[in-house]
């Protein structure tokens, strides 16, 4: 019993954390509950086979499959569903009419062949990456509606009544979803993407600002003093950026469906966000390589490190500052101004570093080996400077 | 007209390429078509409201939403659907019974509250990453079935008949899917995962084997001779490894549902694959950092490069060979033997490199700056050696 109690507490805690991390999740759950209750009661209040009839359950189904976390997702599914249903319904009627020309015996054969061909062709289109990303749901609904309509066996007059019923219930379900998801605390995919890109850049900035202090720790008795009780979380933040590609792409997809809202116009350049995101990932890969050198045993010898400490720390810090002001420029959607200063500063630091290197004396015949790790760090930092410059350019666009 | 013709040809070509890249896609499309045709004709051959009745369309719906590319995906969806339907059906009946105790007026209110609570709670569980990954579809079906059953307004006896009809049609649809996807050219998620991990390691191997020759190109007149007409595709292959995380995870998820087949037992260590995959990605990040130095203008001065050329090329090539034999060991599922030799060789190369460095004379007061890029390359290669060692260890487990 003690064990299961501990487990229950653990689940409760993770639930609470999930809710606190993003309170919109709780609100979203309540919104789905509300939409479903409204639609269910509508369905319940009508006697069966009267008015909407059994088609009423389509309203319930529509709400459940269509209600997404973001408004863009809901709209994208709704539009996909709408177009696919209409197109497939029309084709299905056509197929039925065509099949009926072949007489009682030929009809099932012709229908079977048509369903087979259309289902196989549509399934194949789902392998196209672009269709998969944007219209996957629409294709599924298309196959579904086409097979249901074409093999329904109803006569056309009956079908029209049925289609009328089903369309109106689907519309009710869809409209409920869209209204609730648009007017009660809407979650905009575009805004989320915007924030995600900015916060990713911020994570990179945090790492770079902290890196100098971390790598060139004060040395005592030839060993690094471990400052263990400070918060090192800034060294981990960049790891999320490494795997952000798929989430950024799906958000950009949803964002394209959203109407204008707040500071986001209708033709907001969502593609540019993907570009900035890709560059941020590039930068994160470099940081990942850099990260291997923090706390490596193979610390460079003291004299050399002291020489390069200042320019390297400056490179890293200035890159961090440049990224930070880029992130805040993205957040406030103003034309960034100060990052240029920081980018220039970091370039100056690169030159300082080169000059500093010239003064390094290797006359004492000391090992080149010992300076290699520190040199590598410097070299990767130089690459990061280039990366930051590219990010800065693409944010300006 | 010429333009639209060109477009049509382009679409046709990309379709052909999609099919040729993986002929199983074509087969999968045909399988879906077959399953759908079978189920549709079953539905069509029965007069409406007799036998299976209108519930027959559930068989069509089941086929469409359940048929996945891999057998694991189909089974996972099928089991999710089965359990969720049964559980939600039982709970729905309970809810209806409970609500009926509150009299005619209280009933809709109680039902509304119950639907609201259950829908909100279930939607919230979908935010748990683990539930999202494995049981997302089950939760959707759960909400769907629960609302349909609880607000259906049928009396219990009627419901049992309905439930019987619906279950049997869903079973027919599900069984058709599973039989067709299992016995006609089955696509195993586990096998795909297995191949993906091996081919990812192979891509890394190709890059590393080629890297030495690419970076230390023959130099003429102080400039690199551009060997432009050779195939450089091996330099790009590793990029797919960078973003392989999500696809590996979903495949591992599906693989857990698959019965034993071929060389894969029931409790195959799929988690180990994810671990190897993560290490490969780690290695790919290092390669990404390395890749920046190929063709960089800032080539190191000749003498130094010559000194380190041999050990560096050896490091890179031996790592490549080690990875290649690891990949083939994974493919054949034998205990790898030779990679150890190559890992040892690459470690020896690291030592050779360190020794070579000691002989580098810097008496001529030459710039340290000039050797930094090459030193960085060497340093990253050393990190890659460590990475490869870890991959090798984890493959052995």
Short mmCIF file of C-alpha atoms in Angstrom, two decimals, chain A residues 65-397:
data_model
loop_
_atom_site.label_atom_id
_atom_site.label_comp_id
_atom_site.label_asym_id
_atom_site.label_seq_id
_atom_site.Cartn_x
_atom_site.Cartn_y
_atom_site.Cartn_z
CA UNK A 65 -11.19 14.40 -34.11
CA UNK A 66 -11.07 18.05 -35.03
CA UNK A 67 -10.34 19.82 -31.74
CA UNK A 68 -6.60 20.51 -31.65
CA UNK A 69 -4.52 22.35 -29.09
CA UNK A 70 -3.83 25.30 -31.37
CA UNK A 71 -6.40 27.24 -33.34
CA UNK A 72 -4.33 26.74 -36.49
CA UNK A 73 -4.50 22.98 -36.00
CA UNK A 74 -8.27 23.07 -35.55
CA UNK A 75 -8.79 25.26 -38.60
CA UNK A 76 -6.45 23.17 -40.73
CA UNK A 77 -8.30 19.99 -39.81
CA UNK A 78 -11.66 21.62 -40.27
CA UNK A 79 -10.86 22.93 -43.74
CA UNK A 80 -9.26 19.64 -44.73
CA UNK A 81 -12.33 17.82 -43.54
CA UNK A 82 -14.74 20.14 -45.27
CA UNK A 83 -13.09 20.11 -48.68
CA UNK A 84 -12.36 16.40 -48.59
CA UNK A 85 -15.93 15.55 -47.64
CA UNK A 86 -17.45 17.65 -50.40
CA UNK A 87 -15.06 16.42 -53.08
CA UNK A 88 -15.34 12.78 -52.06
CA UNK A 89 -19.11 13.01 -51.73
CA UNK A 90 -19.42 14.33 -55.28
CA UNK A 91 -17.04 11.71 -56.66
CA UNK A 92 -18.86 9.00 -54.73
CA UNK A 93 -22.19 9.99 -56.28
CA UNK A 94 -20.54 9.95 -59.68
CA UNK A 95 -19.09 6.52 -59.05
CA UNK A 96 -22.45 5.18 -58.01
CA UNK A 97 -24.11 6.58 -61.08
CA UNK A 98 -21.40 5.14 -63.31
CA UNK A 99 -21.70 1.72 -61.67
CA UNK A 100 -25.47 1.65 -62.04
CA UNK A 101 -25.03 1.79 -65.83
CA UNK A 102 -23.53 -1.68 -65.71
CA UNK A 103 -26.66 -3.38 -64.49
CA UNK A 104 -27.34 -5.38 -61.35
CA UNK A 105 -24.51 -7.83 -61.78
CA UNK A 106 -21.86 -5.44 -63.00
CA UNK A 107 -22.51 -2.84 -60.32
CA UNK A 108 -20.65 -4.40 -57.35
CA UNK A 109 -17.70 -5.25 -59.60
CA UNK A 110 -17.39 -1.74 -60.97
CA UNK A 111 -17.81 -0.23 -57.49
CA UNK A 112 -15.20 -2.57 -56.07
CA UNK A 113 -12.72 -1.63 -58.77
CA UNK A 114 -13.36 2.08 -58.29
CA UNK A 115 -12.98 1.89 -54.51
CA UNK A 116 -9.81 -0.14 -54.92
CA UNK A 117 -8.26 2.30 -57.38
CA UNK A 118 -9.14 5.42 -55.45
CA UNK A 119 -8.12 4.02 -52.09
CA UNK A 120 -4.78 2.77 -53.43
CA UNK A 121 -4.03 6.04 -55.23
CA UNK A 122 -4.99 8.20 -52.26
CA UNK A 123 -2.99 6.08 -49.85
CA UNK A 124 0.00 6.45 -52.10
CA UNK A 125 -0.27 10.24 -52.13
CA UNK A 126 0.13 10.15 -48.35
CA UNK A 127 3.76 9.18 -48.88
CA UNK A 128 4.55 12.52 -50.52
CA UNK A 129 6.24 14.45 -47.71
CA UNK A 130 4.44 17.70 -48.56
CA UNK A 131 0.99 16.12 -48.66
CA UNK A 132 1.74 14.17 -45.52
CA UNK A 133 2.63 17.37 -43.69
CA UNK A 134 -0.36 19.43 -44.74
CA UNK A 135 -3.22 17.36 -46.06
CA UNK A 136 -2.84 13.95 -44.43
CA UNK A 137 -6.09 14.25 -42.54
CA UNK A 138 -7.92 15.48 -45.63
CA UNK A 139 -6.81 12.44 -47.63
CA UNK A 140 -8.03 10.08 -44.90
CA UNK A 141 -11.42 11.77 -44.82
CA UNK A 142 -11.53 11.68 -48.60
CA UNK A 143 -11.06 7.90 -48.75
CA UNK A 144 -13.54 7.43 -45.92
CA UNK A 145 -16.29 9.53 -47.42
CA UNK A 146 -15.80 8.18 -50.92
CA UNK A 147 -16.11 4.56 -49.85
CA UNK A 148 -19.07 5.24 -47.59
CA UNK A 149 -20.95 7.17 -50.24
CA UNK A 150 -20.17 4.98 -53.20
CA UNK A 151 -21.05 1.68 -51.57
CA UNK A 152 -23.92 2.98 -49.48
CA UNK A 153 -26.43 1.47 -51.87
CA UNK A 154 -28.84 4.32 -51.32
CA UNK A 155 -30.65 5.77 -54.26
CA UNK A 156 -29.62 9.29 -55.14
CA UNK A 157 -32.70 11.00 -53.64
CA UNK A 158 -32.14 9.26 -50.34
CA UNK A 159 -28.48 10.15 -50.50
CA UNK A 160 -29.23 13.83 -50.86
CA UNK A 161 -31.33 13.80 -47.70
CA UNK A 162 -28.61 11.88 -45.90
CA UNK A 163 -25.92 14.22 -47.20
CA UNK A 164 -27.93 17.20 -46.06
CA UNK A 165 -28.31 15.75 -42.57
CA UNK A 166 -24.70 14.72 -42.26
CA UNK A 167 -23.30 17.95 -43.60
CA UNK A 168 -25.38 20.03 -41.23
CA UNK A 169 -24.33 18.00 -38.21
CA UNK A 170 -20.69 18.07 -39.24
CA UNK A 171 -21.00 21.81 -39.71
CA UNK A 172 -22.49 22.18 -36.23
CA UNK A 173 -19.66 20.13 -34.74
CA UNK A 174 -17.02 22.00 -36.71
CA UNK A 175 -18.47 25.41 -35.93
CA UNK A 176 -18.62 24.57 -32.22
CA UNK A 177 -14.95 23.61 -32.29
CA UNK A 178 -13.88 26.70 -34.15
CA UNK A 179 -15.94 29.13 -32.09
CA UNK A 180 -14.79 27.67 -28.77
CA UNK A 181 -11.19 27.39 -29.80
CA UNK A 182 -11.17 30.90 -31.26
CA UNK A 183 -13.00 32.86 -28.60
CA UNK A 184 -12.16 31.13 -25.33
CA UNK A 185 -8.48 31.72 -24.56
CA UNK A 186 -7.28 30.94 -28.09
CA UNK A 187 -3.92 29.22 -28.49
CA UNK A 188 -2.21 30.53 -31.62
CA UNK A 189 0.26 28.21 -33.29
CA UNK A 190 1.91 31.23 -34.88
CA UNK A 191 2.46 32.88 -31.53
CA UNK A 192 3.83 29.66 -30.10
CA UNK A 193 6.23 29.30 -33.01
CA UNK A 194 7.30 32.91 -32.55
CA UNK A 195 7.96 32.36 -28.86
CA UNK A 196 9.69 29.05 -29.45
CA UNK A 197 12.15 30.55 -31.94
CA UNK A 198 12.89 33.45 -29.60
CA UNK A 199 13.31 31.23 -26.57
CA UNK A 200 15.57 28.83 -28.47
CA UNK A 201 17.85 31.70 -29.41
CA UNK A 202 17.73 32.79 -25.78
CA UNK A 203 18.86 29.35 -24.61
CA UNK A 204 21.84 29.55 -26.93
CA UNK A 205 22.56 33.06 -25.63
CA UNK A 206 22.45 31.88 -22.01
CA UNK A 207 24.90 29.13 -22.76
CA UNK A 208 27.34 31.39 -24.56
CA UNK A 209 27.18 34.08 -21.89
CA UNK A 210 27.92 31.51 -19.23
CA UNK A 211 30.50 29.55 -21.18
CA UNK A 212 33.44 31.88 -20.63
CA UNK A 213 33.09 31.82 -16.87
CA UNK A 214 32.60 28.07 -16.89
CA UNK A 215 35.51 27.13 -19.09
CA UNK A 216 38.05 29.59 -17.73
CA UNK A 217 37.32 28.85 -14.10
CA UNK A 218 39.66 30.37 -11.54
CA UNK A 219 42.53 28.01 -11.07
CA UNK A 220 44.07 27.25 -7.67
CA UNK A 221 47.00 24.98 -6.99
CA UNK A 222 46.97 24.05 -10.62
CA UNK A 223 43.52 22.52 -10.32
CA UNK A 224 40.19 23.98 -11.13
CA UNK A 225 38.13 25.05 -8.17
CA UNK A 226 34.81 23.35 -8.59
CA UNK A 227 32.05 25.82 -7.98
CA UNK A 228 29.47 23.15 -7.55
CA UNK A 229 26.69 24.91 -5.75
CA UNK A 230 25.80 27.34 -8.50
CA UNK A 231 23.01 26.70 -10.93
CA UNK A 232 24.30 24.97 -14.05
CA UNK A 233 20.99 24.60 -15.81
CA UNK A 234 22.04 27.15 -18.42
CA UNK A 235 24.49 24.55 -19.71
CA UNK A 236 21.63 22.17 -20.56
CA UNK A 237 19.09 24.49 -22.13
CA UNK A 238 20.56 24.36 -25.60
CA UNK A 239 19.95 20.60 -25.88
CA UNK A 240 16.26 21.15 -26.64
CA UNK A 241 17.25 23.23 -29.64
CA UNK A 242 19.00 20.23 -31.23
CA UNK A 243 15.75 18.34 -31.80
CA UNK A 244 13.38 21.22 -32.46
CA UNK A 245 13.01 20.66 -36.21
CA UNK A 246 9.80 18.64 -36.39
CA UNK A 247 7.89 20.71 -33.86
CA UNK A 248 8.86 23.95 -35.61
CA UNK A 249 7.72 22.59 -38.95
CA UNK A 250 4.33 21.42 -37.73
CA UNK A 251 3.73 24.72 -35.97
CA UNK A 252 4.63 26.69 -39.10
CA UNK A 253 2.18 24.50 -40.98
CA UNK A 254 -0.64 25.28 -38.58
CA UNK A 255 0.29 28.94 -38.38
CA UNK A 256 -0.38 29.36 -42.08
CA UNK A 257 -4.06 28.58 -41.51
CA UNK A 258 -4.62 31.12 -38.79
CA UNK A 259 -6.36 34.44 -39.43
CA UNK A 260 -4.52 37.60 -38.56
CA UNK A 261 -4.29 38.22 -34.86
CA UNK A 262 -2.39 40.62 -32.66
CA UNK A 263 0.83 41.59 -34.33
CA UNK A 264 0.71 38.76 -36.84
CA UNK A 265 -0.60 39.66 -40.25
CA UNK A 266 -2.22 37.22 -42.63
CA UNK A 267 0.87 36.72 -44.75
CA UNK A 268 3.33 36.63 -41.91
CA UNK A 269 6.65 35.24 -43.17
CA UNK A 270 6.47 31.90 -41.37
CA UNK A 271 9.10 30.46 -43.66
CA UNK A 272 11.59 32.96 -42.34
CA UNK A 273 11.01 31.52 -38.88
CA UNK A 274 11.96 28.09 -40.15
CA UNK A 275 15.12 29.57 -41.63
CA UNK A 276 16.08 31.25 -38.37
CA UNK A 277 15.23 28.01 -36.58
CA UNK A 278 17.52 26.00 -38.86
CA UNK A 279 20.36 28.44 -38.28
CA UNK A 280 19.81 28.24 -34.52
CA UNK A 281 20.07 24.47 -34.76
CA UNK A 282 23.31 24.86 -36.68
CA UNK A 283 24.61 26.99 -33.86
CA UNK A 284 23.39 24.46 -31.28
CA UNK A 285 25.38 21.71 -33.03
CA UNK A 286 28.52 23.81 -32.63
CA UNK A 287 27.69 24.36 -28.98
CA UNK A 288 27.24 20.63 -28.56
CA UNK A 289 30.79 20.16 -29.86
CA UNK A 290 32.01 22.94 -27.59
CA UNK A 291 30.28 21.43 -24.60
CA UNK A 292 32.58 18.40 -24.71
CA UNK A 293 35.48 20.59 -23.67
CA UNK A 294 33.96 21.93 -20.47
CA UNK A 295 35.34 19.93 -17.57
CA UNK A 296 37.58 17.92 -19.86
CA UNK A 297 40.57 16.61 -17.93
CA UNK A 298 42.84 17.72 -20.67
CA UNK A 299 42.89 21.37 -19.61
CA UNK A 300 45.34 23.54 -21.45
CA UNK A 301 48.39 24.77 -19.69
CA UNK A 302 47.96 27.84 -17.65
CA UNK A 303 49.99 30.44 -19.50
CA UNK A 304 48.34 29.82 -22.82
CA UNK A 305 44.89 29.81 -21.31
CA UNK A 306 45.53 33.12 -19.63
CA UNK A 307 46.55 34.62 -22.94
CA UNK A 308 43.45 33.56 -24.77
CA UNK A 309 41.08 33.84 -21.84
CA UNK A 310 40.14 37.43 -22.43
CA UNK A 311 39.42 37.35 -26.19
CA UNK A 312 37.68 33.97 -25.95
CA UNK A 313 35.47 35.03 -23.08
CA UNK A 314 34.69 38.19 -24.97
CA UNK A 315 33.80 36.29 -28.15
CA UNK A 316 31.47 34.03 -26.27
CA UNK A 317 29.87 36.75 -24.19
CA UNK A 318 29.38 39.09 -27.10
CA UNK A 319 27.81 36.32 -29.16
CA UNK A 320 25.53 35.64 -26.22
CA UNK A 321 24.58 39.30 -25.98
CA UNK A 322 24.00 39.53 -29.72
CA UNK A 323 21.70 36.51 -29.59
CA UNK A 324 19.91 37.86 -26.54
CA UNK A 325 19.12 41.13 -28.22
CA UNK A 326 18.08 39.27 -31.36
CA UNK A 327 15.72 37.19 -29.25
CA UNK A 328 14.22 40.25 -27.62
CA UNK A 329 13.97 41.93 -31.02
CA UNK A 330 12.01 38.93 -32.28
CA UNK A 331 9.82 39.03 -29.20
CA UNK A 332 8.96 42.68 -29.54
CA UNK A 333 8.98 42.48 -33.35
CA UNK A 334 11.06 45.61 -33.66
CA UNK A 335 13.93 46.03 -36.07
CA UNK A 336 16.93 44.88 -34.06
CA UNK A 337 19.59 47.50 -33.60
CA UNK A 338 22.03 46.65 -30.84
CA UNK A 339 22.86 43.09 -31.96
CA UNK A 340 24.92 44.57 -34.73
CA UNK A 341 27.09 46.23 -32.13
CA UNK A 342 27.59 42.93 -30.37
CA UNK A 343 28.27 41.06 -33.58
CA UNK A 344 30.89 43.66 -34.41
CA UNK A 345 32.32 43.36 -30.90
CA UNK A 346 32.61 39.62 -31.23
CA UNK A 347 34.37 40.01 -34.55
CA UNK A 348 36.80 42.40 -32.90
CA UNK A 349 37.33 39.76 -30.23
CA UNK A 350 38.22 37.27 -32.94
CA UNK A 351 40.89 39.68 -34.18
CA UNK A 352 42.10 40.28 -30.62
CA UNK A 353 42.42 36.55 -30.28
CA UNK A 354 44.52 36.34 -33.42
CA UNK A 355 46.76 39.11 -32.18
CA UNK A 356 47.04 37.49 -28.76
CA UNK A 357 48.15 34.28 -30.40
CA UNK A 358 51.06 36.02 -32.07
CA UNK A 359 52.47 37.00 -28.71
CA UNK A 360 52.36 33.47 -27.41
CA UNK A 361 55.91 32.31 -26.98
CA UNK A 362 56.60 28.68 -27.59
CA UNK A 363 60.30 29.02 -27.12
CA UNK A 364 60.27 27.01 -23.94
CA UNK A 365 59.71 24.03 -26.19
CA UNK A 366 56.45 23.31 -24.52
CA UNK A 367 54.00 20.84 -25.90
CA UNK A 368 51.69 21.94 -28.62
CA UNK A 369 49.51 19.12 -27.43
CA UNK A 370 48.66 20.96 -24.25
CA UNK A 371 47.26 23.95 -26.03
CA UNK A 372 45.16 22.02 -28.50
CA UNK A 373 41.96 21.74 -26.46
CA UNK A 374 41.93 25.45 -25.71
CA UNK A 375 42.76 26.21 -29.31
CA UNK A 376 39.87 24.04 -30.40
CA UNK A 377 37.52 25.87 -28.10
CA UNK A 378 38.65 29.13 -29.60
CA UNK A 379 38.25 27.80 -33.09
CA UNK A 380 34.73 26.56 -32.47
CA UNK A 381 33.89 29.90 -30.91
CA UNK A 382 35.03 31.55 -34.13
CA UNK A 383 32.62 29.31 -36.04
CA UNK A 384 29.88 30.29 -33.62
CA UNK A 385 30.61 33.95 -34.28
CA UNK A 386 30.01 33.28 -37.97
CA UNK A 387 26.81 31.43 -37.14
CA UNK A 388 25.52 34.25 -34.99
CA UNK A 389 26.25 36.67 -37.79
CA UNK A 390 24.13 34.58 -40.16
CA UNK A 391 21.29 34.37 -37.65
CA UNK A 392 21.46 38.12 -37.22
CA UNK A 393 21.29 38.66 -40.98
CA UNK A 394 18.33 36.40 -41.40
CA UNK A 395 16.42 38.00 -38.53
CA UNK A 396 16.90 41.35 -40.22
CA UNK A 397 15.30 40.16 -43.40
#
